[in-house]
Protein backbone atom coordinates (compact mmCIF):
# COMPACT_ATOMS: atom_id res chain seq x y z
CA MET A 1 7.90 30.07 29.76
CA SER A 2 10.21 30.76 27.38
CA ASP A 3 12.90 28.95 28.79
CA GLU A 4 11.33 25.73 28.65
CA GLU A 5 12.85 23.19 25.47
CA HIS A 6 10.00 22.28 22.99
CA HIS A 7 10.72 18.78 20.88
CA PHE A 8 8.54 17.99 18.17
CA GLU A 9 8.88 15.48 15.79
CA SER A 10 9.12 15.67 12.23
CA LYS A 11 7.33 13.75 9.33
CA ALA A 12 8.54 13.45 6.43
CA ASP A 13 5.25 13.57 4.38
CA ALA A 14 4.78 17.18 6.23
CA GLY A 15 1.52 16.22 7.64
CA ALA A 16 0.06 15.23 4.63
CA SER A 17 -2.99 12.62 4.88
CA LYS A 18 -2.90 9.41 4.39
CA THR A 19 -6.29 9.67 2.76
CA TYR A 20 -8.95 11.84 0.77
CA PRO A 21 -12.89 11.66 0.41
CA GLN A 22 -14.60 10.86 -2.64
CA GLN A 23 -17.91 10.45 -3.21
CA ALA A 24 -18.95 6.74 -3.01
CA GLY A 25 -21.25 6.38 -6.41
CA THR A 26 -17.92 7.79 -8.20
CA ILE A 27 -15.83 4.68 -6.82
CA ARG A 28 -15.06 2.16 -9.44
CA LYS A 29 -14.12 -1.71 -10.25
CA ASN A 30 -9.83 -1.47 -9.76
CA GLY A 31 -9.98 1.80 -7.32
CA TYR A 32 -8.63 1.69 -3.79
CA ILE A 33 -11.36 1.79 -1.03
CA VAL A 34 -10.66 1.89 2.92
CA ILE A 35 -12.82 -0.30 4.50
CA LYS A 36 -12.59 -0.94 8.58
CA ALA A 37 -9.28 0.80 7.98
CA ARG A 38 -7.56 -0.98 5.73
CA PRO A 39 -6.76 0.17 2.53
CA CYS A 40 -8.32 -2.05 -0.68
CA LYS A 41 -8.46 -2.43 -4.18
CA VAL A 42 -12.00 -2.32 -5.02
CA VAL A 43 -12.69 -5.76 -6.92
CA GLU A 44 -16.76 -5.20 -7.28
CA VAL A 45 -19.70 -2.36 -7.03
CA SER A 46 -22.98 -2.95 -6.69
CA THR A 47 -24.92 -0.10 -6.51
CA SER A 48 -28.92 -0.85 -5.07
CA LYS A 49 -31.97 1.53 -5.83
CA THR A 50 -32.75 4.20 -3.21
CA GLY A 51 -36.11 2.76 -0.96
CA LYS A 52 -39.42 5.25 -0.16
CA HIS A 53 -37.70 7.49 1.28
CA GLY A 54 -33.56 6.32 1.52
CA HIS A 55 -30.65 6.88 -0.38
CA ALA A 56 -28.93 4.63 -3.54
CA LYS A 57 -26.97 2.38 -1.46
CA CYS A 58 -23.21 1.66 -3.00
CA HIS A 59 -21.70 -2.29 -1.80
CA PHE A 60 -18.31 -2.22 -2.08
CA VAL A 61 -16.11 -5.96 -1.99
CA GLY A 62 -12.78 -4.65 -1.82
CA ILE A 63 -9.24 -6.66 -1.19
CA ASP A 64 -6.68 -5.85 1.13
CA ILE A 65 -3.68 -4.18 -0.71
CA PHE A 66 -1.73 -6.23 2.11
CA THR A 67 -2.93 -9.10 3.74
CA ALA A 68 -5.27 -9.95 0.48
CA LYS A 69 -8.31 -10.65 2.78
CA LYS A 70 -11.19 -9.70 1.31
CA LEU A 71 -13.55 -6.86 3.05
CA GLU A 72 -17.13 -5.99 2.28
CA ASP A 73 -18.85 -2.13 3.24
CA ILE A 74 -22.54 -0.63 2.38
CA VAL A 75 -22.03 3.45 2.23
CA PRO A 76 -24.92 5.93 0.78
CA SER A 77 -23.47 6.59 -3.06
CA SER A 78 -24.57 10.27 -1.72
CA HIS A 79 -21.64 10.06 1.06
CA ASN A 80 -17.78 10.06 0.92
CA CYS A 81 -15.63 7.29 1.47
CA ASP A 82 -11.82 7.77 2.53
CA VAL A 83 -9.54 6.69 -0.74
CA PRO A 84 -6.59 5.75 -0.06
CA HIS A 85 -2.66 7.31 -1.35
CA VAL A 86 -1.42 4.79 -3.13
CA ASN A 87 2.35 4.79 -4.14
CA ARG A 88 3.97 2.25 -6.20
CA THR A 89 7.97 2.34 -6.65
CA ASP A 90 10.28 0.49 -8.03
CA TYR A 91 13.85 -0.30 -6.25
CA GLN A 92 17.19 -2.64 -6.84
CA LEU A 93 17.74 -5.35 -4.50
CA ILE A 94 21.18 -4.69 -3.21
CA ASP A 95 21.16 -7.31 -0.38
CA ILE A 96 18.94 -9.44 1.84
CA SER A 97 19.91 -9.95 5.62
CA GLU A 98 19.07 -13.08 7.56
CA ASP A 99 16.56 -11.42 9.86
CA GLY A 100 14.18 -11.09 6.77
CA PHE A 101 15.09 -7.69 5.69
CA VAL A 102 15.93 -6.26 2.63
CA SER A 103 18.03 -3.36 2.01
CA LEU A 104 16.86 -2.19 -1.60
CA LEU A 105 18.58 1.15 -3.68
CA THR A 106 16.37 4.48 -4.47
CA GLU A 107 16.24 6.15 -7.45
CA ASN A 108 19.42 8.72 -5.51
CA GLY A 109 21.67 6.39 -4.56
CA ASN A 110 20.56 6.03 -0.52
CA THR A 111 19.70 3.08 0.75
CA LYS A 112 16.67 1.84 2.09
CA ASP A 113 16.51 -0.90 4.57
CA ASP A 114 13.44 -0.62 6.52
CA LEU A 115 11.40 -3.01 4.48
CA ARG A 116 10.72 -7.01 5.22
CA LEU A 117 10.73 -9.43 2.55
CA PRO A 118 7.32 -9.94 1.32
CA THR A 119 5.25 -13.02 3.33
CA ASP A 120 3.73 -14.58 -0.19
CA GLU A 121 5.43 -17.89 -0.22
CA SER A 122 5.78 -17.59 -4.48
CA LEU A 123 7.58 -14.15 -3.99
CA LEU A 124 9.19 -14.32 -1.71
CA THR A 125 11.17 -17.88 -3.54
CA GLN A 126 11.44 -16.01 -6.73
CA ILE A 127 13.08 -13.01 -4.62
CA LYS A 128 15.34 -15.76 -2.48
CA ASP A 129 16.58 -18.02 -5.25
CA GLY A 130 17.00 -14.75 -7.86
CA PHE A 131 19.36 -13.84 -5.75
CA ALA A 132 20.93 -16.37 -4.93
CA GLU A 133 21.86 -16.98 -8.50
CA GLY A 134 23.34 -13.14 -8.62
CA LYS A 135 20.89 -11.68 -10.87
CA ASP A 136 19.95 -7.51 -10.65
CA LEU A 137 16.48 -7.70 -9.20
CA VAL A 138 13.99 -5.06 -9.33
CA VAL A 139 11.48 -4.87 -6.33
CA SER A 140 8.23 -2.81 -6.37
CA VAL A 141 7.16 -1.33 -3.32
CA MET A 142 3.03 -0.78 -2.79
CA SER A 143 3.07 2.00 -0.17
CA ALA A 144 -0.32 3.25 1.40
CA MET A 145 -1.96 4.51 4.77
CA GLY A 146 1.51 4.31 6.44
CA GLU A 147 2.60 0.58 5.00
CA GLU A 148 5.12 -0.43 2.70
CA GLN A 149 5.18 -4.18 1.29
CA ILE A 150 6.83 -5.62 -1.98
CA CYS A 151 4.88 -6.42 -4.30
CA ALA A 152 6.11 -7.24 -7.04
CA LEU A 153 9.31 -7.97 -8.46
CA LYS A 154 11.43 -7.82 -12.06
CA ASP A 155 14.41 -9.35 -13.73
CA ILE A 156 16.95 -7.05 -15.31
CA GLY A 157 19.39 -9.47 -16.41
CA PRO A 158 22.73 -10.46 -14.52
CA LYS A 159 25.08 -8.38 -12.39
CA ASN A 160 28.02 -7.80 -14.50
């Protein structure tokens, strides 16, 4: 029994949950919610009154933060909903590879090479054009529920 080797996969997030519970009645517009296992930004919340024996219901309309698809959900206001941990981090763009991946510089000086270029056409052209002109670009990366995607771009001037 003791001569068996055990291999454990190490997770960088130390087992932290991708979501946390929050009462449906306390989630507001511009907050975040998980609808159909997708992290969404809430664009509309409406609460219906209780029936004779029922609960008040919250109707959520959310936009998926990665695919921009519109999703809806109806939850009793006293019940808990999953809310994703959403992080936004800025990285400096170093390089764009031919296969559509970007090379980014993290704050501690390491590179991050596992992100694809965004699928949004206007953002994609801005990044490619700015990079081709030799500008120093900073991209904002949105991460939630194990997914990451470039969501915004800032120009910090030409390269020296």
